[in-house]
Amino acid sequence: SDPFLLRFSFSTIPLMLRHSVRVARTAFSLAARPAAAAAVSARVPQLARPLIRTASTQPSPSLRQDLEQLGEYIVDALPKYVQAAQVSTINELELFVPPSAIVPVLTFLRDHSVTRFEQLIDLTAVDVPSREMRFEVVYNLLSVRHNRRIRVKTYTDELTPVDTVCEVYKSAIWLEREVWDMFGVYFTGHPDLRRILTDYGFEGHPMRKDFPLTGYIEVRYDDEAKRVVAEPVELAQEFRRFEFRSAWDQIGASGTRVAALDDTRSVPQVDQPEKDEKKK
């Protein structure tokens, strides 16, 4: 026997044993991993599934009763200012006040501990030309503390101004400018009552029901003047109502339908010249 081979074989035995130990250890860890995971999951408490509450389409009787009681309380506290209070079909409390009472009413709703409507969410208007007071100014308020909403309504016309509520709610500065721009409702005491949505020099108030859909002024870019110019509106064609079988059918001045020309109609008969008899 060769002493070199014996020395080599004895030197490789520790390496082989070390490799076999590593393989056995890895196999044991892989086999024990699912059991260890199961043991850990058994010790950790399972979290409950989150509860999802869907909004109910039916009005809540308790909520409606609470709003009715709140409306009665406000009417009793402000009998001089609040003209009426009601709860709508979708459980929304509404107050009706005169224009001169809008500032004290909103101040009471903001500061009183029972109401605490400290946020003015929106301020808008509604135009009803058939009424003597055609404009209805609407204030939407939110109480974060009591999780309630309320809507306060007042009324005015084209000439009667409404007191500004900028001192009560700072967010009313831009909202009142928008109502003035769109409806023409003037707010007395506003610090900066300018147009906010329309362009400079705009005439009229677009959200009024008597304002034409096409407006009075159109804006375009003039290539010769190299600037934007404002000109009176010029319609390129007559206004048509496309609600018939043919898109070119119109409504006459008397209100009757005027049909368009149709190639399928019969051609009127015209006297034809008599043909000469054939010569025999």
Short mmCIF file of N, CA, C and O in Angstrom, two decimals, residues 119-183:
data_model
loop_
_atom_site.label_atom_id
_atom_site.label_comp_id
_atom_site.label_asym_id
_atom_site.label_seq_id
_atom_site.Cartn_x
_atom_site.Cartn_y
_atom_site.Cartn_z
N GLN A 119 -67.82 75.13 11.01
CA GLN A 119 -67.27 75.09 9.64
C GLN A 119 -68.37 75.44 8.64
O GLN A 119 -69.46 74.84 8.67
N LEU A 120 -68.05 76.37 7.78
CA LEU A 120 -68.91 76.70 6.64
C LEU A 120 -68.46 75.87 5.45
O LEU A 120 -67.43 76.15 4.84
N ILE A 121 -69.23 74.83 5.12
CA ILE A 121 -68.82 73.92 4.06
C ILE A 121 -69.07 74.54 2.68
O ILE A 121 -68.23 74.44 1.78
N ASP A 122 -70.19 75.20 2.50
CA ASP A 122 -70.53 75.71 1.18
C ASP A 122 -71.50 76.87 1.34
O ASP A 122 -72.24 76.96 2.32
N LEU A 123 -71.47 77.76 0.35
CA LEU A 123 -72.39 78.88 0.26
C LEU A 123 -72.78 79.01 -1.20
O LEU A 123 -71.92 79.21 -2.05
N THR A 124 -74.05 78.89 -1.49
CA THR A 124 -74.51 78.93 -2.87
C THR A 124 -75.85 79.63 -2.93
O THR A 124 -76.34 80.17 -1.92
N ALA A 125 -76.45 79.65 -4.11
CA ALA A 125 -77.73 80.33 -4.31
C ALA A 125 -78.56 79.56 -5.32
O ALA A 125 -78.03 78.74 -6.08
N VAL A 126 -79.86 79.82 -5.30
CA VAL A 126 -80.82 79.21 -6.23
C VAL A 126 -81.66 80.34 -6.81
O VAL A 126 -82.12 81.22 -6.08
N ASP A 127 -81.86 80.30 -8.12
CA ASP A 127 -82.63 81.34 -8.81
C ASP A 127 -83.99 80.79 -9.20
O ASP A 127 -84.08 79.82 -9.95
N VAL A 128 -85.04 81.42 -8.68
CA VAL A 128 -86.43 81.06 -9.04
C VAL A 128 -87.09 82.34 -9.54
O VAL A 128 -87.61 83.13 -8.73
N PRO A 129 -87.09 82.61 -10.84
CA PRO A 129 -87.59 83.90 -11.33
C PRO A 129 -89.07 84.14 -11.06
O PRO A 129 -89.50 85.31 -11.04
N SER A 130 -89.85 83.10 -10.85
CA SER A 130 -91.29 83.29 -10.61
C SER A 130 -91.59 83.89 -9.24
O SER A 130 -92.70 84.38 -9.02
N ARG A 131 -90.65 83.86 -8.31
CA ARG A 131 -90.87 84.41 -6.98
C ARG A 131 -90.54 85.90 -6.96
O ARG A 131 -89.77 86.40 -7.77
N GLU A 132 -91.16 86.59 -5.99
CA GLU A 132 -90.84 88.00 -5.81
C GLU A 132 -89.40 88.15 -5.31
O GLU A 132 -88.67 89.01 -5.80
N MET A 133 -89.02 87.34 -4.33
CA MET A 133 -87.63 87.25 -3.90
C MET A 133 -87.01 86.05 -4.63
O MET A 133 -87.06 84.92 -4.14
N ARG A 134 -86.46 86.30 -5.79
CA ARG A 134 -86.11 85.22 -6.71
C ARG A 134 -84.89 84.42 -6.26
O ARG A 134 -84.75 83.26 -6.65
N PHE A 135 -84.01 85.01 -5.46
CA PHE A 135 -82.78 84.32 -5.08
C PHE A 135 -82.91 83.75 -3.67
O PHE A 135 -83.38 84.42 -2.76
N GLU A 136 -82.47 82.51 -3.54
CA GLU A 136 -82.43 81.83 -2.25
C GLU A 136 -80.97 81.53 -1.93
O GLU A 136 -80.35 80.69 -2.57
N VAL A 137 -80.42 82.21 -0.94
CA VAL A 137 -79.02 82.04 -0.55
C VAL A 137 -78.97 80.93 0.50
O VAL A 137 -79.70 80.96 1.50
N VAL A 138 -78.08 79.94 0.28
CA VAL A 138 -78.02 78.73 1.10
C VAL A 138 -76.65 78.63 1.75
O VAL A 138 -75.62 78.74 1.07
N TYR A 139 -76.65 78.40 3.07
CA TYR A 139 -75.43 78.21 3.85
C TYR A 139 -75.43 76.79 4.41
O TYR A 139 -76.37 76.42 5.14
N ASN A 140 -74.42 75.99 4.08
CA ASN A 140 -74.28 74.63 4.57
C ASN A 140 -73.20 74.59 5.65
O ASN A 140 -72.03 74.90 5.37
N LEU A 141 -73.58 74.20 6.87
CA LEU A 141 -72.68 74.21 8.02
C LEU A 141 -72.44 72.79 8.53
O LEU A 141 -73.28 71.90 8.34
N LEU A 142 -71.29 72.60 9.18
CA LEU A 142 -70.90 71.30 9.72
C LEU A 142 -70.40 71.49 11.15
O LEU A 142 -69.64 72.42 11.44
N SER A 143 -70.84 70.58 12.04
CA SER A 143 -70.36 70.53 13.41
C SER A 143 -69.56 69.24 13.58
O SER A 143 -70.13 68.14 13.60
N VAL A 144 -68.25 69.37 13.69
CA VAL A 144 -67.39 68.20 13.88
C VAL A 144 -67.56 67.63 15.28
O VAL A 144 -67.53 66.40 15.48
N ARG A 145 -67.77 68.49 16.26
CA ARG A 145 -67.90 68.03 17.64
C ARG A 145 -69.14 67.15 17.82
O ARG A 145 -69.09 66.10 18.46
N HIS A 146 -70.28 67.57 17.24
CA HIS A 146 -71.53 66.82 17.40
C HIS A 146 -71.87 65.96 16.19
O HIS A 146 -72.91 65.29 16.21
N ASN A 147 -71.04 65.99 15.14
CA ASN A 147 -71.26 65.19 13.93
C ASN A 147 -72.65 65.47 13.35
O ASN A 147 -73.47 64.58 13.14
N ARG A 148 -72.91 66.74 13.08
CA ARG A 148 -74.21 67.16 12.54
C ARG A 148 -74.00 68.15 11.42
O ARG A 148 -72.96 68.80 11.34
N ARG A 149 -75.01 68.24 10.58
CA ARG A 149 -75.03 69.22 9.50
C ARG A 149 -76.35 69.99 9.57
O ARG A 149 -77.37 69.46 10.00
N ILE A 150 -76.28 71.23 9.09
CA ILE A 150 -77.47 72.07 9.07
C ILE A 150 -77.40 72.96 7.84
O ILE A 150 -76.31 73.30 7.35
N ARG A 151 -78.56 73.33 7.33
CA ARG A 151 -78.66 74.19 6.15
C ARG A 151 -79.50 75.41 6.52
O ARG A 151 -80.65 75.27 6.96
N VAL A 152 -78.93 76.57 6.34
CA VAL A 152 -79.60 77.83 6.64
C VAL A 152 -79.90 78.54 5.32
O VAL A 152 -79.01 78.71 4.49
N LYS A 153 -81.17 78.96 5.15
CA LYS A 153 -81.60 79.59 3.91
C LYS A 153 -82.16 80.98 4.19
O LYS A 153 -82.88 81.19 5.18
N THR A 154 -81.81 81.91 3.32
CA THR A 154 -82.40 83.24 3.34
C THR A 154 -82.76 83.62 1.91
O THR A 154 -82.54 82.83 0.97
N TYR A 155 -83.33 84.80 1.71
CA TYR A 155 -83.88 85.15 0.41
C TYR A 155 -83.57 86.61 0.12
O TYR A 155 -83.36 87.43 1.02
N THR A 156 -83.56 86.95 -1.17
CA THR A 156 -83.32 88.33 -1.61
C THR A 156 -83.72 88.45 -3.08
O THR A 156 -84.11 87.46 -3.71
N ASP A 157 -83.61 89.67 -3.61
CA ASP A 157 -83.90 89.91 -5.02
C ASP A 157 -82.69 90.56 -5.67
O ASP A 157 -81.59 90.55 -5.12
N GLU A 158 -82.89 91.15 -6.86
CA GLU A 158 -81.76 91.72 -7.58
C GLU A 158 -81.17 92.95 -6.91
O GLU A 158 -79.99 93.25 -7.10
N LEU A 159 -81.98 93.68 -6.12
CA LEU A 159 -81.53 94.96 -5.57
C LEU A 159 -81.27 94.92 -4.08
O LEU A 159 -80.53 95.76 -3.57
N THR A 160 -81.86 93.97 -3.36
CA THR A 160 -81.70 93.93 -1.91
C THR A 160 -80.41 93.21 -1.55
O THR A 160 -80.24 92.04 -1.90
N PRO A 161 -79.49 93.85 -0.84
CA PRO A 161 -78.24 93.18 -0.46
C PRO A 161 -78.43 92.29 0.76
O PRO A 161 -79.39 92.40 1.51
N VAL A 162 -77.45 91.40 0.95
CA VAL A 162 -77.41 90.50 2.10
C VAL A 162 -76.14 90.80 2.88
O VAL A 162 -75.08 91.05 2.29
N ASP A 163 -76.24 90.78 4.21
CA ASP A 163 -75.07 91.05 5.04
C ASP A 163 -74.02 89.96 4.86
O ASP A 163 -74.35 88.76 4.79
N THR A 164 -72.78 90.35 4.77
CA THR A 164 -71.69 89.38 4.64
C THR A 164 -71.47 88.64 5.96
O THR A 164 -71.71 89.18 7.05
N VAL A 165 -70.99 87.41 5.85
CA VAL A 165 -70.67 86.60 7.03
C VAL A 165 -69.17 86.32 7.09
O VAL A 165 -68.74 85.34 7.70
N CYS A 166 -68.37 87.20 6.48
CA CYS A 166 -66.91 86.99 6.49
C CYS A 166 -66.34 87.09 7.90
O CYS A 166 -65.31 86.45 8.18
N GLU A 167 -66.96 87.90 8.77
CA GLU A 167 -66.47 88.00 10.14
C GLU A 167 -66.82 86.76 10.95
O GLU A 167 -66.17 86.49 11.97
N VAL A 168 -67.83 86.01 10.54
CA VAL A 168 -68.22 84.79 11.24
C VAL A 168 -67.42 83.60 10.72
O VAL A 168 -66.88 82.79 11.50
N TYR A 169 -67.34 83.47 9.39
CA TYR A 169 -66.59 82.39 8.75
C TYR A 169 -65.66 83.01 7.71
O TYR A 169 -66.13 83.64 6.76
N LYS A 170 -64.36 82.84 7.90
CA LYS A 170 -63.40 83.41 6.96
C LYS A 170 -63.49 82.78 5.58
O LYS A 170 -63.14 83.41 4.58
N SER A 171 -63.96 81.54 5.50
CA SER A 171 -64.07 80.88 4.19
C SER A 171 -65.15 81.49 3.33
O SER A 171 -65.23 81.16 2.14
N ALA A 172 -65.99 82.36 3.88
CA ALA A 172 -67.07 82.95 3.09
C ALA A 172 -66.58 84.03 2.14
O ALA A 172 -67.34 84.49 1.29
N ILE A 173 -65.33 84.43 2.25
CA ILE A 173 -64.83 85.51 1.38
C ILE A 173 -64.89 85.10 -0.09
O ILE A 173 -65.46 85.79 -0.94
N TRP A 174 -64.33 83.95 -0.40
CA TRP A 174 -64.35 83.48 -1.79
C TRP A 174 -65.73 82.98 -2.18
O TRP A 174 -66.15 83.13 -3.33
N LEU A 175 -66.46 82.35 -1.25
CA LEU A 175 -67.77 81.81 -1.58
C LEU A 175 -68.76 82.92 -1.92
O LEU A 175 -69.56 82.78 -2.85
N GLU A 176 -68.72 84.02 -1.20
CA GLU A 176 -69.60 85.14 -1.51
C GLU A 176 -69.21 85.80 -2.83
O GLU A 176 -70.08 86.28 -3.57
N ARG A 177 -67.93 85.83 -3.13
CA ARG A 177 -67.51 86.35 -4.44
C ARG A 177 -68.07 85.49 -5.58
O ARG A 177 -68.46 86.01 -6.63
N GLU A 178 -68.09 84.18 -5.38
CA GLU A 178 -68.63 83.29 -6.41
C GLU A 178 -70.13 83.51 -6.59
O GLU A 178 -70.63 83.53 -7.73
N VAL A 179 -70.88 83.66 -5.50
CA VAL A 179 -72.32 83.91 -5.61
C VAL A 179 -72.58 85.25 -6.28
O VAL A 179 -73.50 85.39 -7.10
N TRP A 180 -71.78 86.25 -5.96
CA TRP A 180 -71.92 87.54 -6.62
C TRP A 180 -71.62 87.43 -8.11
O TRP A 180 -72.31 88.02 -8.95
N ASP A 181 -70.61 86.69 -8.49
CA ASP A 181 -70.22 86.55 -9.89
C ASP A 181 -71.27 85.77 -10.67
O ASP A 181 -71.63 86.15 -11.79
N MET A 182 -71.77 84.69 -10.12
CA MET A 182 -72.69 83.82 -10.85
C MET A 182 -74.15 84.29 -10.81
O MET A 182 -74.88 84.15 -11.79
N PHE A 183 -74.59 84.84 -9.67
CA PHE A 183 -76.00 85.18 -9.51
C PHE A 183 -76.25 86.68 -9.38
O PHE A 183 -77.39 87.12 -9.54
#
